[in-house]
Short mmCIF file of C-alpha atoms in Angstrom, two decimals:
data_model
loop_
_atom_site.label_atom_id
_atom_site.label_comp_id
_atom_site.label_asym_id
_atom_site.label_seq_id
_atom_site.Cartn_x
_atom_site.Cartn_y
_atom_site.Cartn_z
CA MET O 1 0.47 0.09 -0.03
CA SER O 2 1.21 3.53 -0.90
CA LYS O 3 2.32 5.70 1.85
CA ARG O 4 -0.38 8.08 0.22
CA LEU O 5 -2.89 5.79 1.07
CA SER O 6 -1.56 4.90 4.48
CA ILE O 7 -1.47 8.21 5.59
CA THR O 8 -5.07 8.93 4.34
CA PHE O 9 -6.29 5.97 6.25
CA TYR O 10 -5.31 7.25 9.00
CA ILE O 11 -6.67 11.14 8.22
CA LEU O 12 -9.63 9.61 7.46
CA PHE O 13 -10.08 7.28 10.52
CA LEU O 14 -10.00 10.59 12.77
CA TRP O 15 -11.91 13.08 10.61
CA SER O 16 -14.75 10.69 10.21
CA SER O 17 -15.14 9.67 14.03
CA LEU O 18 -15.21 13.92 14.70
CA HIS O 19 -17.88 14.22 11.74
CA ALA O 20 -20.18 12.08 11.86
CA GLN O 21 -22.76 12.24 8.78
CA SER O 22 -21.22 15.19 6.90
CA PHE O 23 -21.11 13.71 3.87
CA SER O 24 -23.83 15.22 1.72
CA SER O 25 -25.88 12.39 0.42
CA PRO O 26 -24.99 11.75 -3.08
CA LYS O 27 -27.26 11.06 -5.96
CA ARG O 28 -25.42 7.66 -6.88
CA GLU O 29 -24.49 5.39 -4.95
CA VAL O 30 -25.28 1.24 -4.00
CA ARG O 31 -27.36 1.12 -1.10
CA ALA O 32 -27.80 -2.72 -0.81
CA VAL O 33 -29.22 -5.57 1.74
CA TRP O 34 -28.50 -9.00 1.63
CA LEU O 35 -32.00 -10.37 1.86
CA THR O 36 -30.91 -14.48 3.10
CA THR O 37 -33.85 -16.88 2.68
CA ILE O 38 -31.57 -19.69 3.91
CA GLY O 39 -33.75 -21.54 7.03
CA GLY O 40 -36.04 -18.50 6.36
CA LEU O 41 -33.06 -16.17 8.04
CA ASP O 42 -33.90 -13.49 7.54
CA TRP O 43 -37.30 -14.04 5.27
CA PRO O 44 -39.44 -16.05 5.50
CA HIS O 45 -40.70 -16.33 8.99
CA SER O 46 -44.02 -18.44 8.14
CA TYR O 47 -44.12 -21.32 5.84
CA ALA O 48 -46.57 -21.05 2.74
CA GLN O 49 -49.40 -23.81 2.09
CA SER O 50 -52.58 -21.98 1.66
CA SER O 51 -53.89 -19.23 0.08
CA GLY O 52 -54.03 -17.46 4.03
CA SER O 53 -50.71 -18.80 4.76
CA ILE O 54 -48.87 -17.13 1.00
CA GLU O 55 -50.88 -13.82 1.65
CA ARG O 56 -49.24 -13.94 5.34
CA GLN O 57 -46.05 -14.64 3.97
CA GLN O 58 -45.66 -12.10 1.07
CA GLN O 59 -46.90 -9.62 3.55
CA GLU O 60 -44.01 -10.09 5.48
CA LEU O 61 -41.67 -9.99 2.06
CA SER O 62 -43.57 -6.04 1.46
CA HIS O 63 -43.36 -4.54 4.95
CA LEU O 64 -39.40 -5.16 4.49
CA LEU O 65 -39.02 -4.24 1.35
CA ASP O 66 -40.84 -0.75 3.30
CA LEU O 67 -38.73 -0.47 5.63
CA TYR O 68 -35.73 -0.98 3.43
CA GLN O 69 -37.26 1.71 0.94
CA GLN O 70 -37.18 4.21 3.99
CA ALA O 71 -34.20 3.21 5.13
CA GLY O 72 -32.93 4.40 1.47
CA ILE O 73 -31.83 1.19 -0.12
CA ASN O 74 -31.65 0.92 -3.35
CA THR O 75 -30.54 -2.65 -4.32
CA VAL O 76 -31.69 -5.73 -2.77
CA LEU O 77 -29.90 -9.15 -3.14
CA LEU O 78 -32.35 -11.62 -2.62
CA GLN O 79 -31.09 -15.53 -1.96
CA THR O 80 -32.40 -16.61 -4.84
CA ARG O 81 -30.00 -20.35 -5.42
CA ILE O 82 -29.78 -21.42 -1.74
CA ARG O 83 -28.05 -25.27 -1.84
CA GLY O 84 -28.22 -26.76 -4.72
CA THR O 85 -32.35 -25.84 -4.21
CA VAL O 86 -33.98 -22.47 -5.38
CA ILE O 87 -37.39 -20.16 -4.64
CA TYR O 88 -38.72 -20.06 -8.61
CA PRO O 89 -40.24 -23.19 -10.16
CA SER O 90 -36.53 -24.57 -12.25
CA GLN O 91 -36.38 -27.08 -14.89
CA TYR O 92 -32.66 -27.54 -13.06
CA GLU O 93 -33.07 -27.62 -9.33
CA PRO O 94 -36.01 -28.44 -6.63
CA TRP O 95 -38.03 -25.88 -4.82
CA ASP O 96 -35.88 -24.81 -1.43
CA GLY O 97 -37.93 -25.98 1.82
CA CYS O 98 -37.42 -22.17 3.63
CA LEU O 99 -41.31 -21.20 1.36
CA SER O 100 -42.98 -24.43 1.81
CA GLY O 101 -41.58 -25.90 4.64
CA VAL O 102 -41.20 -28.94 2.70
CA PRO O 103 -37.77 -29.51 0.69
CA GLY O 104 -39.32 -30.44 -3.07
CA ARG O 105 -42.80 -28.97 -2.53
CA SER O 106 -43.82 -25.51 -4.52
CA PRO O 107 -45.21 -22.56 -2.04
CA GLY O 108 -47.49 -22.47 -4.18
CA TYR O 109 -46.31 -19.04 -5.66
CA ASP O 110 -43.38 -17.83 -7.89
CA ALA O 111 -41.34 -15.84 -5.00
CA LEU O 112 -39.18 -14.81 -6.95
CA ARG O 113 -41.42 -13.04 -9.33
CA PHE O 114 -43.20 -11.60 -6.88
CA ALA O 115 -40.30 -10.17 -5.27
CA ILE O 116 -39.21 -8.73 -8.19
CA ASP O 117 -42.63 -6.73 -8.67
CA GLU O 118 -42.73 -5.35 -4.93
CA CYS O 119 -39.02 -3.95 -5.21
CA HIS O 120 -39.24 -2.31 -8.64
CA ARG O 121 -42.84 -1.13 -7.75
CA ARG O 122 -40.43 0.89 -4.90
CA GLY O 123 -38.11 1.95 -7.19
CA MET O 124 -35.56 -0.52 -5.72
CA GLU O 125 -32.97 -2.92 -8.67
CA LEU O 126 -33.77 -6.50 -7.13
CA HIS O 127 -30.76 -8.97 -7.74
CA ALA O 128 -30.89 -12.70 -8.26
CA TRP O 129 -28.45 -14.35 -5.47
CA VAL O 130 -26.64 -17.23 -6.32
CA VAL O 131 -24.83 -19.45 -4.28
CA THR O 132 -22.39 -21.14 -6.73
CA ILE O 133 -20.39 -24.08 -5.41
CA PRO O 134 -21.57 -25.02 -1.86
CA ILE O 135 -24.96 -27.31 -2.77
CA GLY O 136 -25.34 -28.44 1.02
CA LYS O 137 -25.69 -31.52 3.65
CA TRP O 138 -24.53 -34.56 1.34
CA ASP O 139 -27.95 -36.26 2.03
CA LYS O 140 -29.98 -33.37 1.21
CA LEU O 141 -32.17 -32.78 -1.87
CA GLY O 142 -29.76 -30.97 -4.01
CA VAL O 143 -26.79 -32.30 -3.20
CA GLN O 144 -28.88 -35.58 -4.20
CA ASN O 145 -30.35 -33.71 -7.59
CA ILE O 146 -26.94 -33.01 -8.60
CA ARG O 147 -25.51 -36.14 -8.20
CA ARG O 148 -28.19 -37.72 -10.00
CA LYS O 149 -28.20 -35.48 -13.26
CA LEU O 150 -24.33 -34.63 -13.08
CA PRO O 151 -22.70 -37.73 -11.92
CA GLY O 152 -18.66 -37.13 -10.26
CA VAL O 153 -19.78 -33.19 -10.38
CA ALA O 154 -20.22 -33.20 -6.50
CA ARG O 155 -17.10 -33.73 -4.07
CA ARG O 156 -18.18 -34.34 -0.30
CA ILE O 157 -15.67 -32.55 2.28
CA GLY O 158 -17.02 -33.70 5.83
CA PRO O 159 -20.99 -33.75 5.98
CA GLU O 160 -20.84 -31.37 2.93
CA GLY O 161 -21.60 -31.01 -0.58
CA TYR O 162 -19.41 -29.19 -3.08
CA MET O 163 -19.57 -28.27 -7.07
CA ASN O 164 -16.05 -28.97 -8.48
CA PRO O 165 -14.46 -26.19 -9.57
CA GLU O 166 -11.91 -27.97 -11.22
CA ASN O 167 -14.93 -29.90 -13.59
CA PRO O 168 -15.95 -28.14 -16.50
CA ARG O 169 -19.54 -29.53 -16.28
CA THR O 170 -19.58 -27.21 -13.14
CA ALA O 171 -19.83 -23.96 -15.44
CA SER O 172 -21.89 -25.24 -17.56
CA TYR O 173 -24.48 -26.07 -15.37
CA LEU O 174 -24.14 -23.04 -13.09
CA ALA O 175 -24.53 -20.83 -16.30
CA ASP O 176 -27.38 -23.10 -16.99
CA ILE O 177 -29.10 -21.73 -13.58
CA CYS O 178 -28.34 -18.48 -14.45
CA GLU O 179 -29.18 -18.07 -17.88
CA GLU O 180 -32.24 -19.38 -16.74
CA ILE O 181 -33.10 -17.01 -13.90
CA THR O 182 -32.05 -13.94 -16.80
CA ARG O 183 -34.21 -15.76 -19.26
CA ASN O 184 -37.35 -15.72 -17.50
CA TYR O 185 -37.12 -12.57 -14.60
CA ASP O 186 -36.95 -8.99 -14.91
CA VAL O 187 -34.03 -9.23 -12.85
CA ASP O 188 -31.15 -6.25 -12.36
CA GLY O 189 -28.39 -8.53 -11.72
CA ILE O 190 -27.07 -11.90 -10.89
CA HIS O 191 -24.98 -11.80 -7.76
CA LEU O 192 -22.72 -15.00 -7.11
CA ASP O 193 -21.66 -15.54 -4.25
CA TYR O 194 -19.09 -18.18 -2.55
CA ILE O 195 -17.69 -18.11 -6.51
CA ARG O 196 -14.68 -19.96 -5.10
CA TYR O 197 -12.59 -22.60 -3.37
CA PRO O 198 -13.60 -23.47 -0.15
CA GLU O 199 -11.60 -23.26 2.61
CA THR O 200 -11.90 -26.49 3.16
CA TRP O 201 -10.46 -27.64 -0.25
CA ASN O 202 -6.78 -29.14 -0.50
CA ILE O 203 -6.06 -27.29 -3.45
CA LYS O 204 -3.45 -29.50 -5.05
CA VAL O 205 -2.86 -27.43 -8.78
CA SER O 206 -1.26 -24.33 -8.84
CA ARG O 207 -2.77 -21.42 -7.66
CA ASP O 208 -2.76 -19.91 -10.81
CA GLN O 209 -4.48 -22.34 -12.53
CA GLY O 210 -6.87 -22.07 -9.34
CA ARG O 211 -7.71 -19.02 -10.69
CA ASN O 212 -7.80 -19.86 -14.18
CA TYR O 213 -10.69 -22.25 -13.29
CA ILE O 214 -12.57 -19.93 -10.96
CA THR O 215 -12.60 -17.24 -13.47
CA GLY O 216 -13.47 -19.95 -16.29
CA ILE O 217 -16.83 -20.56 -14.19
CA VAL O 218 -17.56 -16.17 -13.88
CA ARG O 219 -16.84 -15.98 -17.69
CA ALA O 220 -19.39 -19.18 -18.40
CA ILE O 221 -22.02 -16.91 -16.84
CA SER O 222 -21.23 -13.58 -17.60
CA GLN O 223 -21.41 -14.60 -21.17
CA ARG O 224 -24.52 -16.65 -21.16
CA VAL O 225 -25.94 -13.61 -18.65
CA LYS O 226 -24.75 -10.63 -21.14
CA SER O 227 -25.94 -12.27 -24.35
CA LEU O 228 -29.67 -12.11 -23.24
CA LYS O 229 -29.25 -9.03 -21.55
CA PRO O 230 -26.20 -7.07 -21.16
CA TRP O 231 -27.69 -4.38 -18.62
CA VAL O 232 -28.09 -7.60 -16.44
CA LYS O 233 -25.36 -6.28 -14.05
CA MET O 234 -23.20 -8.90 -13.04
CA SER O 235 -21.59 -9.52 -9.59
CA CYS O 236 -20.24 -11.01 -6.61
CA SER O 237 -19.03 -11.20 -2.62
CA PRO O 238 -15.34 -11.89 -2.39
CA ILE O 239 -13.45 -12.42 0.64
CA GLY O 240 -13.58 -8.96 2.41
CA LYS O 241 -9.72 -8.49 1.61
CA PHE O 242 -8.38 -8.76 -1.62
CA ASP O 243 -4.75 -9.86 -1.19
CA ASP O 244 -1.92 -9.19 1.07
CA LEU O 245 -1.79 -4.93 0.91
CA SER O 246 2.57 -3.80 1.81
CA ARG O 247 1.47 -2.82 5.48
CA TYR O 248 -1.03 -4.37 5.95
CA TRP O 249 -1.97 -8.39 6.76
CA SER O 250 -4.71 -10.12 5.70
CA HIS O 251 -3.89 -12.75 8.10
CA GLY O 252 -4.11 -15.38 5.65
CA TRP O 253 -7.98 -14.93 4.86
CA ASN O 254 -7.91 -12.91 1.73
CA ALA O 255 -9.50 -13.30 -1.87
CA TYR O 256 -6.80 -13.69 -4.37
CA THR O 257 -4.08 -16.53 -2.56
CA LYS O 258 -6.27 -18.27 -0.34
CA VAL O 259 -9.05 -18.66 -2.30
CA CYS O 260 -8.40 -18.39 -5.84
CA GLN O 261 -10.74 -15.50 -6.91
CA ASP O 262 -9.49 -12.84 -8.33
CA ALA O 263 -12.20 -10.15 -8.30
CA GLN O 264 -10.47 -7.02 -9.25
CA GLY O 265 -9.46 -9.37 -12.41
CA TRP O 266 -13.00 -9.81 -12.95
CA LEU O 267 -13.67 -5.55 -13.37
CA ARG O 268 -10.73 -5.29 -15.60
CA SER O 269 -11.49 -7.92 -17.84
CA GLY O 270 -15.32 -6.61 -17.89
CA LEU O 271 -16.99 -10.05 -16.39
CA MET O 272 -17.77 -7.86 -12.97
CA ASP O 273 -19.51 -5.00 -13.10
CA GLN O 274 -19.93 -4.75 -9.55
CA LEU O 275 -18.03 -5.98 -6.47
CA TYR O 276 -19.55 -6.54 -2.87
CA PRO O 277 -16.97 -7.54 -0.71
CA MET O 278 -17.58 -8.53 2.63
CA MET O 279 -16.04 -6.76 4.52
CA TYR O 280 -16.85 -7.68 8.65
CA PHE O 281 -13.97 -6.43 10.22
CA ARG O 282 -12.73 -3.02 11.97
CA ASP O 283 -10.34 0.00 12.15
CA ASN O 284 -7.14 -1.53 10.35
CA GLN O 285 -8.73 -4.42 8.92
CA PHE O 286 -11.26 -2.55 6.91
CA PHE O 287 -10.22 1.04 6.16
CA PRO O 288 -6.86 0.15 4.53
CA PHE O 289 -8.31 -3.36 2.46
CA ALA O 290 -11.61 -0.52 1.77
CA ILE O 291 -9.10 1.44 -0.09
CA ASP O 292 -7.44 -0.55 -2.02
CA TRP O 293 -10.73 -2.06 -3.50
CA ALA O 294 -11.85 1.17 -4.28
CA GLU O 295 -8.66 2.15 -5.81
CA GLN O 296 -8.66 -0.52 -8.05
CA SER O 297 -12.08 -0.63 -9.10
CA ASP O 298 -11.28 0.36 -12.43
CA GLY O 299 -14.27 2.97 -12.84
CA LYS O 300 -16.62 -0.34 -11.49
CA THR O 301 -18.95 -0.17 -8.83
CA ILE O 302 -18.66 -1.29 -5.44
CA ALA O 303 -20.27 -1.55 -2.58
CA PRO O 304 -18.54 -2.95 0.98
CA GLY O 305 -20.06 -5.68 2.77
CA LEU O 306 -20.63 -4.16 6.65
CA GLY O 307 -20.86 -6.92 9.60
CA ILE O 308 -23.33 -5.32 10.74
CA TYR O 309 -24.59 -8.53 12.75
CA PHE O 310 -21.65 -8.02 15.59
CA LEU O 311 -23.98 -5.09 16.78
CA ASN O 312 -26.18 -7.63 18.44
CA PRO O 313 -24.54 -8.71 21.82
CA LYS O 314 -25.54 -12.50 20.70
CA GLU O 315 -23.13 -12.09 17.71
CA GLY O 316 -19.93 -9.81 18.50
CA ASN O 317 -19.30 -6.37 20.58
CA TRP O 318 -19.48 -4.15 17.98
CA ARG O 319 -20.53 -0.52 19.06
CA LEU O 320 -22.66 1.31 16.38
CA ALA O 321 -19.22 3.93 16.30
CA ASP O 322 -17.41 0.95 14.55
CA VAL O 323 -20.26 0.91 11.31
CA THR O 324 -20.84 4.50 10.88
CA ARG O 325 -17.31 5.59 10.86
CA GLU O 326 -16.90 2.67 7.72
CA MET O 327 -19.86 3.81 6.15
CA GLU O 328 -18.29 8.01 6.40
CA VAL O 329 -15.13 6.61 5.08
CA LEU O 330 -17.36 4.71 2.30
CA ARG O 331 -18.72 7.17 1.14
CA GLN O 332 -16.02 9.36 1.25
CA TYR O 333 -14.21 7.12 -1.52
CA GLY O 334 -17.40 6.75 -3.79
CA MET O 335 -18.02 3.48 -2.90
CA GLY O 336 -21.70 2.07 -1.55
CA GLN O 337 -23.06 -0.01 1.42
CA THR O 338 -24.19 -2.94 1.57
CA PHE O 339 -25.63 -4.86 4.80
CA PHE O 340 -25.10 -8.24 6.54
CA ARG O 341 -28.06 -8.94 7.15
CA GLY O 342 -31.55 -7.63 6.61
CA LYS O 343 -32.53 -8.47 10.11
CA PHE O 344 -30.10 -6.83 11.46
CA LEU O 345 -30.86 -4.08 9.95
CA THR O 346 -34.58 -3.76 10.57
CA ASP O 347 -34.02 -5.27 14.08
CA ASN O 348 -32.20 -1.82 14.63
CA ASP O 349 -29.46 -3.25 16.30
CA GLN O 350 -27.80 -0.69 19.14
CA GLY O 351 -30.14 2.13 16.34
CA ILE O 352 -28.28 0.85 13.33
CA TYR O 353 -31.19 1.52 11.39
CA ASP O 354 -32.14 4.80 12.60
CA PHE O 355 -28.82 6.27 11.75
CA VAL O 356 -29.15 4.35 8.39
CA LYS O 357 -32.16 6.42 8.20
CA ARG O 358 -30.57 10.16 8.68
CA PHE O 359 -27.32 8.49 6.72
CA ASN O 360 -29.46 8.39 3.07
CA ARG O 361 -31.93 11.13 4.01
CA HIS O 362 -32.00 11.35 0.26
CA PRO O 363 -32.93 8.99 -2.39
CA ALA O 364 -30.43 7.75 -4.35
CA LEU O 365 -29.46 6.56 -8.19
CA VAL O 366 -27.17 3.40 -8.57
CA PRO O 367 -24.25 4.45 -10.37
CA ALA O 368 -24.91 3.95 -14.12
CA MET O 369 -23.32 1.17 -16.27
CA THR O 370 -21.01 3.27 -18.45
CA TRP O 371 -18.64 1.06 -19.40
CA ALA O 372 -21.53 -0.44 -21.19
CA SER O 373 -23.41 1.95 -22.61
CA HIS O 374 -22.96 5.66 -22.51
CA THR O 375 -26.22 6.82 -24.71
CA LEU O 376 -27.82 9.30 -23.53
CA PRO O 377 -32.00 8.18 -24.11
CA GLU O 378 -34.19 10.31 -25.01
CA GLU O 379 -35.83 13.36 -23.24
CA PRO O 380 -39.21 12.93 -21.85
CA ALA O 381 -41.87 15.37 -22.99
CA SER O 382 -45.42 16.88 -23.21
CA LEU O 383 -44.97 17.23 -19.13
CA GLN O 384 -48.37 18.30 -17.44
CA MET O 385 -49.06 20.12 -14.60
CA SER O 386 -51.87 20.31 -11.68
CA LYS O 387 -51.98 20.69 -8.46
CA LYS O 388 -52.76 17.08 -7.98
CA GLY O 389 -50.03 15.74 -9.45
CA LEU O 390 -47.94 15.32 -12.72
CA SER O 391 -47.89 13.39 -15.90
CA TRP O 392 -45.18 13.32 -19.42
CA GLN O 393 -45.05 11.42 -22.61
CA GLY O 394 -41.66 9.09 -23.01
CA HIS O 395 -40.65 5.70 -24.21
CA THR O 396 -37.86 5.28 -21.94
CA PRO O 397 -37.95 1.94 -19.22
CA TYR O 398 -38.01 4.42 -16.29
CA TYR O 399 -38.09 8.44 -15.21
CA ASN O 400 -37.21 10.01 -12.26
CA VAL O 401 -38.75 12.97 -11.02
CA TYR O 402 -37.02 15.93 -9.09
CA SER O 403 -38.14 18.69 -7.12
CA SER O 404 -37.37 22.01 -5.84
CA ARG O 405 -38.91 26.00 -4.44
CA THR O 406 -36.25 27.33 -7.47
CA TRP O 407 -36.20 27.43 -10.48
CA PRO O 408 -34.65 25.60 -12.83
CA VAL O 409 -34.53 22.24 -10.77
CA ASP O 410 -30.86 21.33 -10.54
CA VAL O 411 -31.15 17.79 -11.55
CA SER O 412 -27.49 17.28 -9.95
CA ARG O 413 -28.51 17.36 -6.81
CA ALA O 414 -29.45 14.38 -4.51
CA GLU O 415 -31.89 16.90 -2.53
CA ASN O 416 -34.31 17.43 -5.18
CA LEU O 417 -34.55 13.90 -6.45
CA ILE O 418 -38.13 12.86 -5.66
CA ALA O 419 -38.83 9.64 -7.29
CA VAL O 420 -36.62 6.59 -9.26
CA ARG O 421 -36.80 4.29 -11.58
CA ARG O 422 -40.64 4.85 -11.85
CA THR O 423 -42.26 2.84 -14.93
CA ALA O 424 -45.04 4.97 -15.20
CA ASN O 425 -45.74 8.32 -17.21
CA SER O 426 -47.44 10.12 -14.15
CA ILE O 427 -46.76 10.78 -10.43
CA ALA O 428 -49.57 11.83 -7.82
CA LEU O 429 -48.48 14.86 -5.55
CA PRO O 430 -49.27 18.38 -4.09
CA THR O 431 -47.29 20.98 -6.43
CA ASP O 432 -48.58 24.08 -5.08
CA GLY O 433 -44.81 26.38 -4.64
CA ARG O 434 -42.73 24.08 -6.40
CA TYR O 435 -41.08 23.78 -9.93
CA PHE O 436 -40.34 20.01 -11.03
CA ALA O 437 -38.32 18.33 -13.84
CA VAL O 438 -38.82 14.78 -15.65
CA THR O 439 -35.56 12.72 -16.77
CA GLY O 440 -36.08 8.86 -18.88
CA MET O 441 -33.37 6.32 -17.69
CA ASP O 442 -32.11 3.40 -19.83
CA ARG O 443 -31.78 0.21 -18.40
CA PHE O 444 -27.84 1.05 -17.83
CA GLY O 445 -28.60 3.58 -15.63
CA ASN O 446 -27.87 6.63 -18.22
CA GLU O 447 -30.36 9.11 -17.94
CA SER O 448 -31.81 12.09 -20.04
CA LYS O 449 -31.42 15.80 -20.42
CA ALA O 450 -34.36 17.16 -18.11
CA LEU O 451 -37.70 18.19 -19.40
CA GLN O 452 -38.49 21.20 -17.26
CA SER O 453 -41.68 21.97 -15.86
CA HIS O 454 -41.48 25.75 -16.73
CA GLN O 455 -39.92 26.91 -19.27
CA MET O 456 -38.02 30.63 -19.50
CA GLU O 457 -41.42 32.34 -20.58
CA THR O 458 -43.53 30.84 -17.91
CA ALA O 459 -40.53 31.14 -15.46
CA PRO O 460 -41.20 33.66 -12.49
CA ARG O 461 -40.96 37.47 -14.11
CA ILE O 462 -38.57 39.95 -12.47
CA ASP O 463 -39.43 43.19 -14.37
CA ILE O 464 -36.36 45.34 -11.49
CA PRO O 465 -32.87 45.20 -12.02
CA LEU O 466 -30.98 42.58 -10.91
CA LEU O 467 -28.53 42.76 -8.10
CA ALA O 468 -24.62 41.66 -9.86
CA CYS O 469 -24.40 38.11 -9.92
CA ASP O 470 -21.47 35.81 -11.83
CA GLY O 471 -23.50 32.71 -9.81
CA ARG O 472 -20.97 31.82 -7.86
CA ARG O 473 -20.53 35.49 -5.87
CA LEU O 474 -23.14 38.39 -5.46
CA THR O 475 -22.27 41.80 -5.17
CA LEU O 476 -24.22 43.01 -2.43
CA PRO O 477 -25.27 46.82 -1.79
CA PRO O 478 -24.28 49.52 -0.37
CA LYS O 479 -25.58 49.53 2.97
CA ASP O 480 -26.84 52.44 3.63
CA HIS O 481 -25.60 54.15 7.07
CA THR O 482 -29.13 53.93 9.23
CA LEU O 483 -29.41 50.40 8.68
CA ASP O 484 -29.15 48.52 11.83
CA ALA O 485 -28.66 45.29 10.00
CA GLN O 486 -26.44 43.15 10.79
CA LEU O 487 -27.67 39.37 8.90
CA LEU O 488 -28.85 38.91 5.47
CA THR O 489 -31.19 36.59 4.52
CA ILE O 490 -31.41 34.90 1.08
CA GLU O 491 -35.38 33.61 0.35
CA THR O 492 -36.44 31.92 -2.72
CA LEU O 493 -40.12 33.51 -4.71
CA GLN O 494 -42.44 31.56 -2.03
CA GLY O 495 -40.71 33.24 0.68
CA SER O 496 -38.60 30.32 2.06
CA ILE O 497 -35.31 31.42 3.82
CA VAL O 498 -32.40 28.80 2.02
CA ASP O 499 -29.52 30.82 3.91
CA THR O 500 -28.34 33.47 6.25
CA ARG O 501 -25.02 35.07 6.02
CA THR O 502 -22.81 38.18 7.79
CA TYR O 503 -23.95 41.38 5.90
CA GLN O 504 -20.27 42.34 5.52
CA GLY O 505 -17.85 42.99 2.95
CA LYS O 506 -18.78 43.77 -0.55
CA THR O 507 -19.95 40.39 -2.26
CA ILE O 508 -20.76 37.11 -0.58
CA ASP O 509 -20.85 33.48 -1.92
CA VAL O 510 -23.42 31.88 -3.56
CA SER O 511 -21.96 28.89 -4.97
CA ARG O 512 -23.44 26.29 -3.17
CA LEU O 513 -26.63 27.77 -4.52
CA PRO O 514 -28.92 25.86 -6.56
CA ASN O 515 -30.04 27.63 -10.45
CA GLY O 516 -32.74 30.06 -10.03
CA TYR O 517 -34.09 33.39 -8.66
CA TYR O 518 -33.79 34.54 -5.30
CA VAL O 519 -34.44 37.42 -2.70
CA LEU O 520 -32.17 39.17 -1.03
CA ARG O 521 -32.94 40.30 2.36
CA SER O 522 -31.31 42.46 5.43
CA LEU O 523 -32.43 41.34 9.03
CA GLY O 524 -32.04 43.87 11.59
CA ARG O 525 -31.29 43.38 15.28
CA LYS O 526 -35.46 43.26 16.05
CA GLY O 527 -36.03 41.46 13.37
CA VAL O 528 -37.00 44.04 11.12
CA THR O 529 -36.37 42.79 7.52
CA HIS O 530 -35.69 44.91 4.64
CA ARG O 531 -35.77 43.61 0.60
CA LEU O 532 -32.57 44.98 -0.85
CA GLY O 533 -33.11 43.14 -4.17
CA PHE O 534 -33.82 40.60 -6.07
CA PHE O 535 -30.61 37.90 -7.97
CA GLN O 536 -30.61 35.28 -10.10
CA VAL O 537 -28.23 32.56 -9.86
CA LYS O 538 -27.10 31.05 -13.22
CA ARG O 539 -24.49 28.26 -13.93
CA GLY O 540 -25.69 26.20 -16.47
CA LEU O 541 -27.40 22.99 -16.40
CA PRO O 542 -25.55 19.83 -15.96
CA HIS O 543 -25.79 17.25 -18.24
CA ILE O 544 -26.74 14.12 -16.60
#
């Protein structure tokens, strides 16, 4: 690790502990959760065996997704292939017993399709979490099915069964499953778990050859998925430390050397779009390794997994600050956040859920896959506005809606984002006193130019001379000697105060204000105000 990286690590560690929640909420960021279905750990907590129990199981999931949405989560990693068993009707593998209570028995509905629809209705992505190499207990249904279909592919280690990563049929079979999911479902991603050698495996080939075997499986899956739907994100959850760093030791537990998992190479070669490293560590076992992931991301998305289960006293002895410092540093380095696992988030252990809601106080879009496509989609048209909502025309899969009390609406600011990934061409909401903008978005996450609810001819008209403002500094009018004002207030045209400044000097900095028209007022010691003039902030609309 470089000297610059190690110094930065210590500065960030100290700085973030003193300035919790100081980073502004970014417009684009992965905020994910692993939703575990094995044994019903996160969901479901009841079995679907009748129409009434099906509804209860579905309602439980809907409630969890509501909680995730309120915490700003935009990506749900749903455990879809569990241990050689699945939660959807498959031609390759049997039903897992977590849904119906009986392995091999249908719960009476398609849980994967239901979850996808519910996530998309809330503007969230759903990625099918596929456990790859482990296939469960040797005498259980998952292993039995694979031993029958693919003789010699399953390997036994103690009581557990594993798919042999050195057997070429493993890659083909796992690619079949991922192709089936991609072809039949509107998933936003295929998320590979345990795509590595088991730690108990006696690796007899060279480490280079072992990495070639694992990479061959990843390549087979990625090619199948991308040939069908190139916008479906390929990701995995590698071991949290990629390898030893020059100044920090991984204690023998790393992705690259120990289990032959070349996750950073998969980003560079285009086999992966995202990584969710399992970084269930603290302090100098977390920060330098997290920064290493960021520096080796090749411009792709990194959303480290945080071990929030250690906040539960039955699981560990972490304090809330251990996690919140990590979240601050990840955001500073442009990385996302992923919580392991769902139950520990929604159970609000040590207040983690409350903190996440404050930390993610504005919605966020998932980063666009510009490496796969960077063409801007078509801009929406014919935006109609009434007191009860908006409607528009367009041909993109999704729409994002922005709003502010100043015109034009700045679509680069996260605080103006009020609805994401909408599939409908309308939205119901109160519109009095606000301006709106709508963008179209394609399956790769690219946004169109913004369609504003008001154009120049319908924007507020100011018939008196404006105060001089270059978009970054506002020239103040000369202060009358009879004026006792010590403060200045900046208001929107609707009367909302957006900033307060000391009344001194010849200019003030307005570079943090969004584009729009404002009123400048003086504020005296007795609360008396005087309008000093109007001004416009205009820096040019950003192209998204």
